[in-house]
Tab-separated table of C-alpha atoms in Angstrom:
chain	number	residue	atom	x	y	z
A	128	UNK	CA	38.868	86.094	132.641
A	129	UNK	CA	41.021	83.140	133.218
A	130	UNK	CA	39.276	81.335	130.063
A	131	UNK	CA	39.917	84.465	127.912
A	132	UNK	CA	43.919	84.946	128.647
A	133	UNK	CA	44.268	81.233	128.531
A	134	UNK	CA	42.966	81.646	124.357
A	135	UNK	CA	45.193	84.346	124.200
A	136	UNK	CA	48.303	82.253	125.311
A	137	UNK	CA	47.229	79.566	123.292
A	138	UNK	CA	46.782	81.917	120.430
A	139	UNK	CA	50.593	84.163	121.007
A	140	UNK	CA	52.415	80.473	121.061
A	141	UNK	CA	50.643	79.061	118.035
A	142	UNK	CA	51.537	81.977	116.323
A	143	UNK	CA	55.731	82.327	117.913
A	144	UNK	CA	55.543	78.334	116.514
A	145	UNK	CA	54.559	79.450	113.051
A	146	UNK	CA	57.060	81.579	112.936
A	147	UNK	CA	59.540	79.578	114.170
A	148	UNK	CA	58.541	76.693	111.741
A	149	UNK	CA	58.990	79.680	108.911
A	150	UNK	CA	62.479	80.453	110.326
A	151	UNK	CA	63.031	77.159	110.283
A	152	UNK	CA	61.877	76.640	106.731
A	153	UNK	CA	63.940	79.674	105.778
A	154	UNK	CA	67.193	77.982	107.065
A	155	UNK	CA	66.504	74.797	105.458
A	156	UNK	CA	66.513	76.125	102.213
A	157	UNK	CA	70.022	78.158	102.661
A	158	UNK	CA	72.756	76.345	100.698
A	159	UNK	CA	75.897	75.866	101.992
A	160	UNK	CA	77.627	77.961	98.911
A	161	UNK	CA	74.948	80.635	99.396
A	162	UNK	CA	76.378	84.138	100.150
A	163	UNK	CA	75.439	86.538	102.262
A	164	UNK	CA	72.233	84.713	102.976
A	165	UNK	CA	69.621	86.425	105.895
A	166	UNK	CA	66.661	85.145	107.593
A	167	UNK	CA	64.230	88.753	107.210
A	168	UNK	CA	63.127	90.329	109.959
A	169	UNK	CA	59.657	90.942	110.631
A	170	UNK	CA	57.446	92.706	113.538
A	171	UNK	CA	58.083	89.802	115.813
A	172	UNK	CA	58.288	89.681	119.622
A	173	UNK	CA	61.232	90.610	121.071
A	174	UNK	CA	62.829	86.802	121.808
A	175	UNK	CA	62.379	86.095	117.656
A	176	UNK	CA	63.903	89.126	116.837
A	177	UNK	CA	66.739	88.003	119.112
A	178	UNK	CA	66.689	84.560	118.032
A	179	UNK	CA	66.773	86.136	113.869
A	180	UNK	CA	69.768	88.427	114.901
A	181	UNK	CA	71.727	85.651	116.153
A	182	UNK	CA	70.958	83.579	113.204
A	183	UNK	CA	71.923	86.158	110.805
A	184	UNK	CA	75.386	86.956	112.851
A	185	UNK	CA	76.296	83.480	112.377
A	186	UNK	CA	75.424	83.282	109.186
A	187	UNK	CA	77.488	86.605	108.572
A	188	UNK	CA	80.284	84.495	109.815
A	189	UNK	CA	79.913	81.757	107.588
A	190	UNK	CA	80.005	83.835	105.084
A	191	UNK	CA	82.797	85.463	106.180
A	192	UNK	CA	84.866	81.898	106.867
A	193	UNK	CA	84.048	81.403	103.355
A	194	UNK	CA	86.035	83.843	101.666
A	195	UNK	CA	88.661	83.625	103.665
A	196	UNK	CA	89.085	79.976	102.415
A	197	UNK	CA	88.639	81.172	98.649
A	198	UNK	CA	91.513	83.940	99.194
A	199	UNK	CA	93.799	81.732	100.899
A	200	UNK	CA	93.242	79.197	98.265
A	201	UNK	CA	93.870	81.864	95.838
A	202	UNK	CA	97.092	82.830	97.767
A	203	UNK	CA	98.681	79.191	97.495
A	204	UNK	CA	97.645	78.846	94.133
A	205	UNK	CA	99.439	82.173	93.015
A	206	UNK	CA	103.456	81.069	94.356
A	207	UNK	CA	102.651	77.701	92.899
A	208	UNK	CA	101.842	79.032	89.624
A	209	UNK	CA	104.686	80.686	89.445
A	210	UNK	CA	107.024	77.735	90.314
A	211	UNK	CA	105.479	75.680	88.254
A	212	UNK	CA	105.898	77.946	85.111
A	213	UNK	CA	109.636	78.696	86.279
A	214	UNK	CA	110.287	75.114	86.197
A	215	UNK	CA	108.629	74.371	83.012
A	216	UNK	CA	110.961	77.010	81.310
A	217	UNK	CA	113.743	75.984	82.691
A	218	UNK	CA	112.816	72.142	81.568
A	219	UNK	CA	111.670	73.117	78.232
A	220	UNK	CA	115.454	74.591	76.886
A	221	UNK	CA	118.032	72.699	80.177
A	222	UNK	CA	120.520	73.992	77.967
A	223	UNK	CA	119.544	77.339	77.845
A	224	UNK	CA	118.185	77.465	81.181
A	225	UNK	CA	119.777	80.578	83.513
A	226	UNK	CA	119.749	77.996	86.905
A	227	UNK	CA	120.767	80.531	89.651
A	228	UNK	CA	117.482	82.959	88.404
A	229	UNK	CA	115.453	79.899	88.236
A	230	UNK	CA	116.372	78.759	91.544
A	231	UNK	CA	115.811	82.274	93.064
A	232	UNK	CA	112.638	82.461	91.929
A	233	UNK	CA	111.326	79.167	93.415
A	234	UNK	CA	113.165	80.142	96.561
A	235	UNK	CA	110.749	83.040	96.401
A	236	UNK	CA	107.483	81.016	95.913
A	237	UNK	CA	108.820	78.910	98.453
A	238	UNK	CA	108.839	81.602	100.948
A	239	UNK	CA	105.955	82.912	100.153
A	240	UNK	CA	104.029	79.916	100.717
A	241	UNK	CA	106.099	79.896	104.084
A	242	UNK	CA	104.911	82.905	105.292
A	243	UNK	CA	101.117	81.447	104.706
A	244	UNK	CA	101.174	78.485	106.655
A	245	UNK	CA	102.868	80.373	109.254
A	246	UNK	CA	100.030	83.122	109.549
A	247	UNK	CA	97.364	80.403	108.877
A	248	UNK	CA	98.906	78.181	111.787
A	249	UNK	CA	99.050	81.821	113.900
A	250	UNK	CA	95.345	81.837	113.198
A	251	UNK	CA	94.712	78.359	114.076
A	252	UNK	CA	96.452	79.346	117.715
A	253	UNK	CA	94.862	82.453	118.345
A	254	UNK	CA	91.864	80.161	118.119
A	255	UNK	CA	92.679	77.301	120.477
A	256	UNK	CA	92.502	76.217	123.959
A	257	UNK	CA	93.233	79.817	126.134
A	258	UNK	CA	96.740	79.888	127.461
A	259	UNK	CA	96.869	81.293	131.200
A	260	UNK	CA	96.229	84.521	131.964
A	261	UNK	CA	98.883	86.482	134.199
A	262	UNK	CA	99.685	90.078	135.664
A	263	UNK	CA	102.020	91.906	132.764
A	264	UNK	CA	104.015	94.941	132.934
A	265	UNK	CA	104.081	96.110	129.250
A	266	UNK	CA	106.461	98.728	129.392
A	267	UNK	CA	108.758	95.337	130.917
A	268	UNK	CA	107.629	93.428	128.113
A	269	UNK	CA	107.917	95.827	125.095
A	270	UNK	CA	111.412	96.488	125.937
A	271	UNK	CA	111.814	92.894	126.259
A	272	UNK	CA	110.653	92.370	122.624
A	273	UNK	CA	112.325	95.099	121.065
A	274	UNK	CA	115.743	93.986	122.629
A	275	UNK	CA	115.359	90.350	121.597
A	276	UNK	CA	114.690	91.441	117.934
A	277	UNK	CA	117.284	92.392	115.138
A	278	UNK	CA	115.256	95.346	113.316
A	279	UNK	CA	117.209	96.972	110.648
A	280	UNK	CA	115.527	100.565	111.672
A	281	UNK	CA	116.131	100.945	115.533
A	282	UNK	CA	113.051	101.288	117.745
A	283	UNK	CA	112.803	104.106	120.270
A	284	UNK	CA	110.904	102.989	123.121
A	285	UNK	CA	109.104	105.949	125.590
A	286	UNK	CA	106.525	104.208	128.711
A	287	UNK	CA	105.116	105.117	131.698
A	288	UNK	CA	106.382	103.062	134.345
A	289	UNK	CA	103.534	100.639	136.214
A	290	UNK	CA	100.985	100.218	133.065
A	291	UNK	CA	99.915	96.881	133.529
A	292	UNK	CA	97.209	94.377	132.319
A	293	UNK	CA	96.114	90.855	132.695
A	294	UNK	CA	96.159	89.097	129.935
A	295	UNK	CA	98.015	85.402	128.128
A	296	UNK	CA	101.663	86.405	127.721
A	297	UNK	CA	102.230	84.538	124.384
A	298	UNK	CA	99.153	86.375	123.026
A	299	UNK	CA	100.348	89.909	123.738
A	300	UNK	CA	104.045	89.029	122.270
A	301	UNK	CA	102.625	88.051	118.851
A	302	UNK	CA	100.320	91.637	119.018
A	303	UNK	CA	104.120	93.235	119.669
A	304	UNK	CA	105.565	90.922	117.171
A	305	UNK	CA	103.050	92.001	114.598
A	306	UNK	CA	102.384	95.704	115.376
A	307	UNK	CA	106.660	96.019	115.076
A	308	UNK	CA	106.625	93.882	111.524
A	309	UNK	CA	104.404	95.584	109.960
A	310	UNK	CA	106.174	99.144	111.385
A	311	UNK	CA	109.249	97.923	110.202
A	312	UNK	CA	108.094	96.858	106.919
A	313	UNK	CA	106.999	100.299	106.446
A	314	UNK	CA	108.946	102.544	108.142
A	315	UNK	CA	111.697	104.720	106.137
A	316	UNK	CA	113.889	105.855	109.123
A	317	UNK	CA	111.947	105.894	112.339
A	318	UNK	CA	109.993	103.911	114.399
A	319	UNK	CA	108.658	104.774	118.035
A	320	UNK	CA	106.857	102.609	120.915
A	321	UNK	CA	104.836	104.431	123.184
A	322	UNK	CA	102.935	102.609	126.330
A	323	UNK	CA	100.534	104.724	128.651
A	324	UNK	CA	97.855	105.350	130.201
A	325	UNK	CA	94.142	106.387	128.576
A	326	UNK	CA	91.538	106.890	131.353
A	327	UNK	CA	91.226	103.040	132.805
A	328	UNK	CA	92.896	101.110	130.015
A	329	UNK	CA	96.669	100.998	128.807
A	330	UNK	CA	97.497	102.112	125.533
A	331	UNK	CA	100.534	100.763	123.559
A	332	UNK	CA	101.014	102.283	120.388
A	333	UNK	CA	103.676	101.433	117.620
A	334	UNK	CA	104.650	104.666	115.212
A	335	UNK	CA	106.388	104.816	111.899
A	336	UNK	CA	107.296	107.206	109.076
A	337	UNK	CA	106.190	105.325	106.352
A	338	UNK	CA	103.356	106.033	103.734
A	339	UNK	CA	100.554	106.007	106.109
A	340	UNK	CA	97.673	103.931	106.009
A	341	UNK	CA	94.456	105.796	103.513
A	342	UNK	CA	91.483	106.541	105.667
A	343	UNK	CA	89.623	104.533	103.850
A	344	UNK	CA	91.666	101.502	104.236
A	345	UNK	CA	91.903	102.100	108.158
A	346	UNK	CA	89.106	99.207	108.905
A	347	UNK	CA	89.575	96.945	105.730
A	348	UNK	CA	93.075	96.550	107.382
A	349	UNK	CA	92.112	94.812	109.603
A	350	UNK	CA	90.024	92.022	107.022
A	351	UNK	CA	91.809	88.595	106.721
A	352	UNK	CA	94.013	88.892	103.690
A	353	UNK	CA	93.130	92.615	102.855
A	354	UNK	CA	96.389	93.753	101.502
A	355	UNK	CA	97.314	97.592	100.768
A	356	UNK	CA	97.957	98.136	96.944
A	357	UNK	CA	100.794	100.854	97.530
A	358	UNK	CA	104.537	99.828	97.227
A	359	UNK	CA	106.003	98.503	100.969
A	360	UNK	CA	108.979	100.272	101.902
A	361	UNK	CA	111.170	97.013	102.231
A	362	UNK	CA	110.706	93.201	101.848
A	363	UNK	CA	108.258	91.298	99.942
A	364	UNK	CA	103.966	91.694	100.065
A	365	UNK	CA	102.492	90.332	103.587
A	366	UNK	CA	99.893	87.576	103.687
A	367	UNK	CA	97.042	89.967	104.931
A	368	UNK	CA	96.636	88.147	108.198
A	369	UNK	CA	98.541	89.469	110.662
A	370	UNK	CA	96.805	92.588	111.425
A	371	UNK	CA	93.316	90.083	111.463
A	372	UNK	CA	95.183	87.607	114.161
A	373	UNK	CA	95.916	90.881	116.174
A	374	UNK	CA	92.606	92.468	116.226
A	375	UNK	CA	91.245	89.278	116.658
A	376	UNK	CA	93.381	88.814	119.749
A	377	UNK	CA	92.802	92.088	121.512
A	378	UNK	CA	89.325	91.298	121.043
A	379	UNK	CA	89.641	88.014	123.333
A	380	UNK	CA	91.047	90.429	126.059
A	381	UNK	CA	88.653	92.693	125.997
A	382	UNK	CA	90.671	95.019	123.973
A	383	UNK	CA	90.705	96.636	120.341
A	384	UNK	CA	93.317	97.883	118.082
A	385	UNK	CA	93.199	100.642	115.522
A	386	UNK	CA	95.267	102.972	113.384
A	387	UNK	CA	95.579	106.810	113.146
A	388	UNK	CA	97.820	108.751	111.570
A	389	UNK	CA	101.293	109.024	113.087
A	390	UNK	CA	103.063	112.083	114.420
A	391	UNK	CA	105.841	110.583	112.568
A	392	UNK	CA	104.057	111.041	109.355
A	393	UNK	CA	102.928	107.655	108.712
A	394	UNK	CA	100.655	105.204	110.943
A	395	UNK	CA	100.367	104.922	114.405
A	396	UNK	CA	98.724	101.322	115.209
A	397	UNK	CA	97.252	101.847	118.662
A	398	UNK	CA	96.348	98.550	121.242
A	399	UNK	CA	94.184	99.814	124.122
A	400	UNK	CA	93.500	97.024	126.636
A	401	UNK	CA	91.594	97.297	130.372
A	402	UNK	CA	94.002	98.193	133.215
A	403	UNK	CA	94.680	95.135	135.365
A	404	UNK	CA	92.740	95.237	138.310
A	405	UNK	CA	94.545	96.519	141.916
């Protein structure tokens, strides 16, 4: 009896080896520039299986890190173009050449490309060495934010006193920071803060009366550089990354973010977070 379930061990790990040595095999043969490349699944014990999904999920991101470097290079390359073809205008006739327009214009690729590097280096942060993690009354904290900004549509603020969570401080203000640019860049005439309570996790959520967000689009939002093809109510286009740095940092406390439709009439980005412990 102890001959015959010694075979069968023998037998189960030459056969989890082969299988590994296929995996193996399968990974080998992945090129870097391949995309969406998967190791298949087969009927395979339980710890392969595992092994195969964890494979594939990092593969997924992979994948996923290398779009994001094709849009962003396709993001720098678009303000450049269009300095570089301002310029060359404006070079080809210097007589002719209408200097304040041309200068404008640069100024505007110049911005734009400002804007980038600030998101990417946001991204870079939100990715770094964890600042320290602190007891944080939000309803203090959104009403510190709101105060220290200069919004051209006034924000109404409405909390319920005591909603606190643990979490990094410089984190949460750039979720704030975020959540109130993009209501702002949106918003026609109103835009409304609301911090509660939802069974054991605190809910901030940032309202405005702008165009609303399509259901459809209500995940892809939340893609590095997705952008929304309708019209913003005020200032220029936004890189597509701020919405992807917040999710990405409620996710590191535990948290998500999503949008809804606003009772305002537009959309109502909701943060829920854990309670802080007593």
């Amino acid at each position: 009896m102890v001959l015959a379930a010694a075979v069968a061990g023998r037998v189960l790990v030459r056969r989890l080896l082969r299988r590994v040595g296929a995996i193996s095999g399968d990974l080998a043969e992945i090129n870097v520039s391949d995309e969406h490349a998967q190791i298949a699944q087969q009927r395979d014990p339980q710890e392969v299986t595992q092994l195969v999904d964890n494979i594939n999920a990092s593969l997924d991101m992979l994948d996923r890190e290398r779009q994001f470097a094709s849009n962003i290079a396709h993001e720098i390359r678009s303000p450049l173009a269009g300095i570089r073809v301002t310029v060359e205008e404006a070079t080809s006739g210097p007589g002719e050449a209408d200097y304040p327009r041309v200068l404008e214009a640069v100024l505007r690729g110049v911005d734009r490309l400002e804007a980038l590097s600030t998101a990417l280096l946001l991204v870079a942060r939100s990715r770094a060495a964890q600042a320290d993690w602190e007891r944080i009354d939000l309803c203090e904290l959104i009403r510190q934010e709101v105060a220290d900004r200069n919004d051209p549509i006034s924000v109404e603020v409405v909390c319920t006193p005591g909603v606190e969570v643990t979490a990094m401080r410089t984190r949460i203000c750039q979720i704030i920071t975020n959540l109130l640019d993009n209501a702002q860049h949106h918003a026609t005439h109103q835009v409304q803060v609301h911090v509660g309570r939802s069974g054991c996790n605190a809910r901030l959520a940032v309202s405005d009366d702008g165009p609303g967000v399509p259901e459809k689009d209500r995940e892809r939002i939340f893609d590095r550089m997705y952008q929304l093809k309708a019209t913003s109510q005020r200032g220029g286009p936004g890189t597509g990354l701020g919405l992807a740095i917040t999710r990405d940092i409620a996710k590191a406390h535990h948290g998500t973010v999503w949008v809804e439709p606003s009772p305002l009439g537009g959309a109502c980005f909701v943060l829920q977070l854990p309670i802080a412990a007593p």
